[in-house]
Every structure is written in structure tokens, then in C-alpha cells.
Amino acid sequence: NRFKLRIRFYDGNPDSPVFLEIKKRTTEVIRKVRAALTRGGVAKLLDGIRPGPSDLIASNGNLKALAGLNEFVDTCSAIRAAPCMYVSYTREAYVSPESSQLRVTFDRALYGAMFDPRTAFQPPAPAYRPMVGGTVLELKFTDRFPSWMHTMVEVFNLHRRSMAKYVECVQAAGLERGLAYRMPTGMTR
């Protein structure tokens, strides 16, 4: 059982949202809490100021998003978390046209770079390339494992294994695993 905090962005466009995420794993179940914020709202967070409802992306400004924002900020504050590593990769994703409950992704060209607050929302230049040895395939589903995925796993003799991209990047950078990164003490609750 574990969780991870992520600040996720997809491009360097200043108008694009940034997502605060908490990904929680309890036994075999993974749950994600997510809130889309303006880049200004996330900049506040990085400066130790609590973002508020006005920092949520308008279409995402519902109670669930506000709860996600509050949970993320409260968790960061409780453990004094701060960003330390960019993790970047090229993702090829396939989603079922009938349901968003099925997704297959292929992640390639993984690399990490140390977090730099001066260029917080710009994709970093490659710095550390973990030796992954291929493409990371993720099969994602809600509720039940589809029979066609089961067949694919058998035909290609696939094996389930943990692949934490963040941990791979931290290790490639030569940093101590589990090293604590702390939020500035001025974080308001």
C-alpha cells in the first residue's frame, strides 16, 4: 500500500492546465485523485501558497476537483513534500471507443531531470536515461480484466512487474532512493 504525488503537465503552453495527482495503491486497487489547475495556481503551490478554487480550471471547478486540490495540498503539507525530479516519456495511448474504462499505453524514451523552479513548466532537456531495456506496456482497466487482454498476455507471454518511472529516473540520477524532499516551511494550510 502506497501513494505518490505528481504534478503533471503535457506541454510548455502557458495556457495548458497542470494536474495535481495523488495515485494511491491499496493491495491490487489503484485510485487516482486529480485536479486541473492553472499554471499560476501551481506556481502558488510551488511558492508555498495554498491555491484556491479560483485556481482550478473552470471546466474542472466542481466539488470533486476542489476535494482533489485540498487533498493534494494537505498531503504535501503534512509530509512537507516538494518537487525534485522531472519524469518525461513519449506515450502512445489507445482507449476503447465504447468505454474510457479500458486503456493500453506504450511508454518510450524515458528520461529524468532534476526539478528547476525557474523552468517549472517547460519540458526539461534529457539528463538521466534509465536503462529500461524496451517499451513499458501498461494495461489499464476498471472492474474486470477483459478477456482479450488476458489472451494478449498469454499469446505474448507477458509478465506483470512493477515499473516505477520516477524511481528509475531517481536511480539513474544517482540519488539515494527514498531521499526526502521537503516543502518550504512557509506553506500555508
PDB file of C-alpha atoms in Angstrom:
ATOM      1  CA  ASN A   1       0.000   0.000   0.000  1.00  0.00           C
ATOM      2  CA  ARG A   2       1.490   3.302  -1.053  1.00  0.00           C
ATOM      3  CA  PHE A   3       0.808   6.623  -2.718  1.00  0.00           C
ATOM      4  CA  LYS A   4       2.647   9.070  -4.919  1.00  0.00           C
ATOM      5  CA  LEU A   5       2.203  12.767  -5.510  1.00  0.00           C
ATOM      6  CA  ARG A   6       2.598  14.095  -9.045  1.00  0.00           C
ATOM      7  CA  ILE A   7       2.403  17.460 -10.719  1.00  0.00           C
ATOM      8  CA  ARG A   8       1.730  16.557 -14.335  1.00  0.00           C
ATOM      9  CA  PHE A   9       1.831  18.715 -17.442  1.00  0.00           C
ATOM     10  CA  TYR A  10       1.817  17.722 -21.090  1.00  0.00           C
ATOM     11  CA  ASP A  11       3.451  20.645 -22.901  1.00  0.00           C
ATOM     12  CA  GLY A  12       5.092  24.029 -22.468  1.00  0.00           C
ATOM     13  CA  ASN A  13       1.987  26.029 -23.482  1.00  0.00           C
ATOM     14  CA  PRO A  14       1.288  28.591 -20.700  1.00  0.00           C
ATOM     15  CA  ASP A  15      -2.481  28.189 -21.254  1.00  0.00           C
ATOM     16  CA  SER A  16      -2.467  24.414 -20.816  1.00  0.00           C
ATOM     17  CA  PRO A  17      -3.591  23.005 -17.465  1.00  0.00           C
ATOM     18  CA  VAL A  18      -1.331  21.400 -14.911  1.00  0.00           C
ATOM     19  CA  PHE A  19      -2.701  18.429 -12.988  1.00  0.00           C
ATOM     20  CA  LEU A  20      -2.155  17.727  -9.312  1.00  0.00           C
ATOM     21  CA  GLU A  21      -2.449  13.984  -8.763  1.00  0.00           C
ATOM     22  CA  ILE A  22      -2.347  11.540  -5.915  1.00  0.00           C
ATOM     23  CA  LYS A  23      -2.059   7.970  -7.120  1.00  0.00           C
ATOM     24  CA  LYS A  24      -2.920   5.505  -4.357  1.00  0.00           C
ATOM     25  CA  ARG A  25      -2.469   1.779  -4.366  1.00  0.00           C
ATOM     26  CA  THR A  26      -4.265  -0.408  -1.844  1.00  0.00           C
ATOM     27  CA  THR A  27      -3.454  -4.085  -2.443  1.00  0.00           C
ATOM     28  CA  GLU A  28      -4.310  -4.513  -6.148  1.00  0.00           C
ATOM     29  CA  VAL A  29      -6.595  -1.469  -6.485  1.00  0.00           C
ATOM     30  CA  ILE A  30      -5.246   1.825  -7.827  1.00  0.00           C
ATOM     31  CA  ARG A  31      -7.199   5.039  -7.280  1.00  0.00           C
ATOM     32  CA  LYS A  32      -6.268   8.446  -8.634  1.00  0.00           C
ATOM     33  CA  VAL A  33      -7.290  11.806  -7.170  1.00  0.00           C
ATOM     34  CA  ARG A  34      -6.803  14.611  -9.685  1.00  0.00           C
ATOM     35  CA  ALA A  35      -7.402  18.357 -10.035  1.00  0.00           C
ATOM     36  CA  ALA A  36      -6.648  20.550 -13.067  1.00  0.00           C
ATOM     37  CA  LEU A  37      -5.158  23.927 -12.162  1.00  0.00           C
ATOM     38  CA  THR A  38      -3.936  26.971 -13.977  1.00  0.00           C
ATOM     39  CA  ARG A  39      -0.182  27.286 -14.166  1.00  0.00           C
ATOM     40  CA  GLY A  40      -0.470  30.319 -11.914  1.00  0.00           C
ATOM     41  CA  GLY A  41      -2.236  28.192  -9.305  1.00  0.00           C
ATOM     42  CA  VAL A  42       0.513  25.586  -9.347  1.00  0.00           C
ATOM     43  CA  ALA A  43       3.146  28.349  -9.223  1.00  0.00           C
ATOM     44  CA  LYS A  44       1.494  29.490  -5.975  1.00  0.00           C
ATOM     45  CA  LEU A  45       1.806  25.966  -4.583  1.00  0.00           C
ATOM     46  CA  LEU A  46       5.493  25.861  -5.532  1.00  0.00           C
ATOM     47  CA  ASP A  47       5.971  29.204  -3.768  1.00  0.00           C
ATOM     48  CA  GLY A  48       4.410  27.834  -0.571  1.00  0.00           C
ATOM     49  CA  ILE A  49       0.996  29.496  -1.034  1.00  0.00           C
ATOM     50  CA  ARG A  50      -2.166  27.429  -0.928  1.00  0.00           C
ATOM     51  CA  PRO A  51      -4.051  27.526  -4.265  1.00  0.00           C
ATOM     52  CA  GLY A  52      -7.801  28.024  -4.020  1.00  0.00           C
ATOM     53  CA  PRO A  53     -10.965  27.329  -6.018  1.00  0.00           C
ATOM     54  CA  SER A  54     -10.228  30.238  -8.378  1.00  0.00           C
ATOM     55  CA  ASP A  55      -7.037  28.429  -9.450  1.00  0.00           C
ATOM     56  CA  LEU A  56      -8.980  25.410 -10.710  1.00  0.00           C
ATOM     57  CA  ILE A  57      -9.589  25.168 -14.447  1.00  0.00           C
ATOM     58  CA  ALA A  58     -13.163  26.430 -14.973  1.00  0.00           C
ATOM     59  CA  SER A  59     -14.479  23.214 -16.520  1.00  0.00           C
ATOM     60  CA  ASN A  60     -12.913  21.279 -13.674  1.00  0.00           C
ATOM     61  CA  GLY A  61     -14.152  23.589 -10.892  1.00  0.00           C
ATOM     62  CA  ASN A  62     -16.535  21.099  -9.331  1.00  0.00           C
ATOM     63  CA  LEU A  63     -16.591  19.694  -5.808  1.00  0.00           C
ATOM     64  CA  LYS A  64     -14.588  16.607  -6.792  1.00  0.00           C
ATOM     65  CA  ALA A  65     -11.797  18.778  -8.233  1.00  0.00           C
ATOM     66  CA  LEU A  66     -11.815  21.026  -5.164  1.00  0.00           C
ATOM     67  CA  ALA A  67     -11.606  17.960  -2.920  1.00  0.00           C
ATOM     68  CA  GLY A  68      -8.679  16.696  -5.025  1.00  0.00           C
ATOM     69  CA  LEU A  69      -6.906  20.040  -4.738  1.00  0.00           C
ATOM     70  CA  ASN A  70      -7.387  20.117  -0.968  1.00  0.00           C
ATOM     71  CA  GLU A  71      -6.234  16.516  -0.508  1.00  0.00           C
ATOM     72  CA  PHE A  72      -3.115  17.141  -2.595  1.00  0.00           C
ATOM     73  CA  VAL A  73      -2.186  20.348  -0.758  1.00  0.00           C
ATOM     74  CA  ASP A  74      -2.929  18.847   2.672  1.00  0.00           C
ATOM     75  CA  THR A  75      -0.841  15.759   1.886  1.00  0.00           C
ATOM     76  CA  CYS A  76       2.062  17.889   0.625  1.00  0.00           C
ATOM     77  CA  SER A  77       1.869  19.995   3.762  1.00  0.00           C
ATOM     78  CA  ALA A  78       1.655  17.008   6.105  1.00  0.00           C
ATOM     79  CA  ILE A  79       4.771  15.340   4.704  1.00  0.00           C
ATOM     80  CA  ARG A  80       6.463  18.589   3.609  1.00  0.00           C
ATOM     81  CA  ALA A  81       6.757  17.329   0.029  1.00  0.00           C
ATOM     82  CA  ALA A  82       8.308  19.347  -2.772  1.00  0.00           C
ATOM     83  CA  PRO A  83       9.137  18.558  -6.408  1.00  0.00           C
ATOM     84  CA  CYS A  84      12.573  17.159  -7.109  1.00  0.00           C
ATOM     85  CA  MET A  85      12.561  15.253 -10.413  1.00  0.00           C
ATOM     86  CA  TYR A  86      11.012  15.665 -13.825  1.00  0.00           C
ATOM     87  CA  VAL A  87       9.979  12.396 -15.413  1.00  0.00           C
ATOM     88  CA  SER A  88       9.399  12.550 -19.150  1.00  0.00           C
ATOM     89  CA  TYR A  89       8.471   9.967 -21.750  1.00  0.00           C
ATOM     90  CA  THR A  90       6.663   9.573 -25.040  1.00  0.00           C
ATOM     91  CA  ARG A  91       3.282   7.890 -24.572  1.00  0.00           C
ATOM     92  CA  GLU A  92       1.236   6.167 -27.237  1.00  0.00           C
ATOM     93  CA  ALA A  93      -2.229   5.542 -25.775  1.00  0.00           C
ATOM     94  CA  TYR A  94      -5.231   3.612 -27.015  1.00  0.00           C
ATOM     95  CA  VAL A  95      -8.655   3.992 -25.434  1.00  0.00           C
ATOM     96  CA  SER A  96     -11.736   1.923 -26.208  1.00  0.00           C
ATOM     97  CA  PRO A  97     -14.302   3.882 -28.279  1.00  0.00           C
ATOM     98  CA  GLU A  98     -17.073   2.292 -26.185  1.00  0.00           C
ATOM     99  CA  SER A  99     -15.642   2.992 -22.755  1.00  0.00           C
ATOM    100  CA  SER A 100     -12.960   5.004 -21.014  1.00  0.00           C
ATOM    101  CA  GLN A 101     -12.574   2.071 -18.618  1.00  0.00           C
ATOM    102  CA  LEU A 102     -10.050   0.344 -20.915  1.00  0.00           C
ATOM    103  CA  ARG A 103      -6.688   1.754 -21.922  1.00  0.00           C
ATOM    104  CA  VAL A 104      -3.461   0.389 -23.364  1.00  0.00           C
ATOM    105  CA  THR A 105      -0.351   2.562 -23.288  1.00  0.00           C
ATOM    106  CA  PHE A 106       3.169   2.216 -24.640  1.00  0.00           C
ATOM    107  CA  ASP A 107       5.759   4.442 -22.939  1.00  0.00           C
ATOM    108  CA  ARG A 108       9.104   5.023 -24.647  1.00  0.00           C
ATOM    109  CA  ALA A 109      12.155   7.302 -24.396  1.00  0.00           C
ATOM    110  CA  LEU A 110      12.038   7.629 -20.607  1.00  0.00           C
ATOM    111  CA  TYR A 111      14.305  10.203 -19.047  1.00  0.00           C
ATOM    112  CA  GLY A 112      14.557  12.273 -15.901  1.00  0.00           C
ATOM    113  CA  ALA A 113      15.975  15.658 -14.963  1.00  0.00           C
ATOM    114  CA  MET A 114      16.353  17.443 -11.651  1.00  0.00           C
ATOM    115  CA  PHE A 115      13.496  19.870 -10.948  1.00  0.00           C
ATOM    116  CA  ASP A 116      14.328  23.505 -11.661  1.00  0.00           C
ATOM    117  CA  PRO A 117      11.799  26.049 -10.294  1.00  0.00           C
ATOM    118  CA  ARG A 118      12.951  28.657 -12.846  1.00  0.00           C
ATOM    119  CA  THR A 119      11.637  26.481 -15.692  1.00  0.00           C
ATOM    120  CA  ALA A 120       8.925  24.692 -13.726  1.00  0.00           C
ATOM    121  CA  PHE A 121       6.513  24.015 -16.595  1.00  0.00           C
ATOM    122  CA  GLN A 122       8.851  23.584 -19.533  1.00  0.00           C
ATOM    123  CA  PRO A 123       9.764  20.088 -20.629  1.00  0.00           C
ATOM    124  CA  PRO A 124      13.363  19.579 -19.499  1.00  0.00           C
ATOM    125  CA  ALA A 125      16.246  18.515 -21.678  1.00  0.00           C
ATOM    126  CA  PRO A 126      17.148  14.856 -21.205  1.00  0.00           C
ATOM    127  CA  ALA A 127      19.590  14.442 -18.367  1.00  0.00           C
ATOM    128  CA  TYR A 128      19.309  10.914 -16.941  1.00  0.00           C
ATOM    129  CA  ARG A 129      18.222   7.968 -19.056  1.00  0.00           C
ATOM    130  CA  PRO A 130      17.336   4.848 -17.085  1.00  0.00           C
ATOM    131  CA  MET A 131      18.211   1.531 -18.693  1.00  0.00           C
ATOM    132  CA  VAL A 132      14.663   0.260 -19.110  1.00  0.00           C
ATOM    133  CA  GLY A 133      15.515  -2.157 -21.874  1.00  0.00           C
ATOM    134  CA  GLY A 134      12.462  -1.603 -24.051  1.00  0.00           C
ATOM    135  CA  THR A 135       8.967  -0.202 -24.060  1.00  0.00           C
ATOM    136  CA  VAL A 136       6.762  -0.014 -20.979  1.00  0.00           C
ATOM    137  CA  LEU A 137       3.342  -1.530 -21.740  1.00  0.00           C
ATOM    138  CA  GLU A 138       0.503  -0.709 -19.363  1.00  0.00           C
ATOM    139  CA  LEU A 139      -2.866  -2.450 -19.489  1.00  0.00           C
ATOM    140  CA  LYS A 140      -5.415  -0.394 -17.578  1.00  0.00           C
ATOM    141  CA  PHE A 141      -8.972  -1.410 -16.828  1.00  0.00           C
ATOM    142  CA  THR A 142     -11.760  -0.763 -14.369  1.00  0.00           C
ATOM    143  CA  ASP A 143     -13.556  -3.580 -12.561  1.00  0.00           C
ATOM    144  CA  ARG A 144     -12.647  -6.691 -14.549  1.00  0.00           C
ATOM    145  CA  PHE A 145      -9.710  -7.866 -16.666  1.00  0.00           C
ATOM    146  CA  PRO A 146     -11.073  -8.119 -20.259  1.00  0.00           C
ATOM    147  CA  SER A 147     -10.731 -11.498 -21.945  1.00  0.00           C
ATOM    148  CA  TRP A 148      -8.909 -10.012 -24.972  1.00  0.00           C
ATOM    149  CA  MET A 149      -6.241  -8.566 -22.645  1.00  0.00           C
ATOM    150  CA  HIS A 150      -5.922 -11.954 -20.978  1.00  0.00           C
ATOM    151  CA  THR A 151      -5.436 -13.577 -24.399  1.00  0.00           C
ATOM    152  CA  MET A 152      -2.823 -10.955 -25.352  1.00  0.00           C
ATOM    153  CA  VAL A 153      -0.888 -11.603 -22.126  1.00  0.00           C
ATOM    154  CA  GLU A 154      -0.866 -15.355 -22.839  1.00  0.00           C
ATOM    155  CA  VAL A 155      -0.001 -15.103 -26.566  1.00  0.00           C
ATOM    156  CA  PHE A 156       2.915 -12.723 -25.989  1.00  0.00           C
ATOM    157  CA  ASN A 157       3.984 -14.418 -22.732  1.00  0.00           C
ATOM    158  CA  LEU A 158       3.782 -11.112 -20.832  1.00  0.00           C
ATOM    159  CA  HIS A 159       4.616 -10.944 -17.145  1.00  0.00           C
ATOM    160  CA  ARG A 160       3.366  -8.414 -14.639  1.00  0.00           C
ATOM    161  CA  ARG A 161       6.064  -6.408 -12.974  1.00  0.00           C
ATOM    162  CA  SER A 162       6.401  -3.140 -11.174  1.00  0.00           C
ATOM    163  CA  MET A 163       7.950  -0.326 -13.207  1.00  0.00           C
ATOM    164  CA  ALA A 164       8.094   2.943 -11.272  1.00  0.00           C
ATOM    165  CA  LYS A 165       9.315   5.503 -13.812  1.00  0.00           C
ATOM    166  CA  TYR A 166      10.099   8.027 -11.070  1.00  0.00           C
ATOM    167  CA  VAL A 167      12.241   5.530  -9.129  1.00  0.00           C
ATOM    168  CA  GLU A 168      14.073   4.542 -12.319  1.00  0.00           C
ATOM    169  CA  CYS A 169      14.889   8.223 -13.015  1.00  0.00           C
ATOM    170  CA  VAL A 170      15.993   8.892  -9.420  1.00  0.00           C
ATOM    171  CA  GLN A 171      18.299   5.870  -9.550  1.00  0.00           C
ATOM    172  CA  ALA A 172      19.677   6.892 -12.964  1.00  0.00           C
ATOM    173  CA  ALA A 173      20.489  10.302 -11.455  1.00  0.00           C
ATOM    174  CA  GLY A 174      22.430   8.545  -8.699  1.00  0.00           C
ATOM    175  CA  LEU A 175      20.203   9.889  -5.938  1.00  0.00           C
ATOM    176  CA  GLU A 176      19.525   7.947  -2.777  1.00  0.00           C
ATOM    177  CA  ARG A 177      16.273   6.004  -3.017  1.00  0.00           C
ATOM    178  CA  GLY A 178      13.716   7.278  -0.541  1.00  0.00           C
ATOM    179  CA  LEU A 179      15.531  10.570  -0.074  1.00  0.00           C
ATOM    180  CA  ALA A 180      13.111  13.070   1.469  1.00  0.00           C
ATOM    181  CA  TYR A 181      12.358  16.244  -0.448  1.00  0.00           C
ATOM    182  CA  ARG A 182      10.754  18.919   1.648  1.00  0.00           C
ATOM    183  CA  MET A 183       8.293  21.737   1.063  1.00  0.00           C
ATOM    184  CA  PRO A 184       9.336  25.221   2.179  1.00  0.00           C
ATOM    185  CA  THR A 185       8.247  25.769   5.773  1.00  0.00           C
ATOM    186  CA  GLY A 186       6.076  28.759   4.758  1.00  0.00           C
ATOM    187  CA  MET A 187       3.355  26.525   3.260  1.00  0.00           C
ATOM    188  CA  THR A 188       0.017  27.802   4.470  1.00  0.00           C
ATOM    189  CA  ARG A 189      -2.666  25.318   5.373  1.00  0.00           C
TER     190      ARG A 189
END
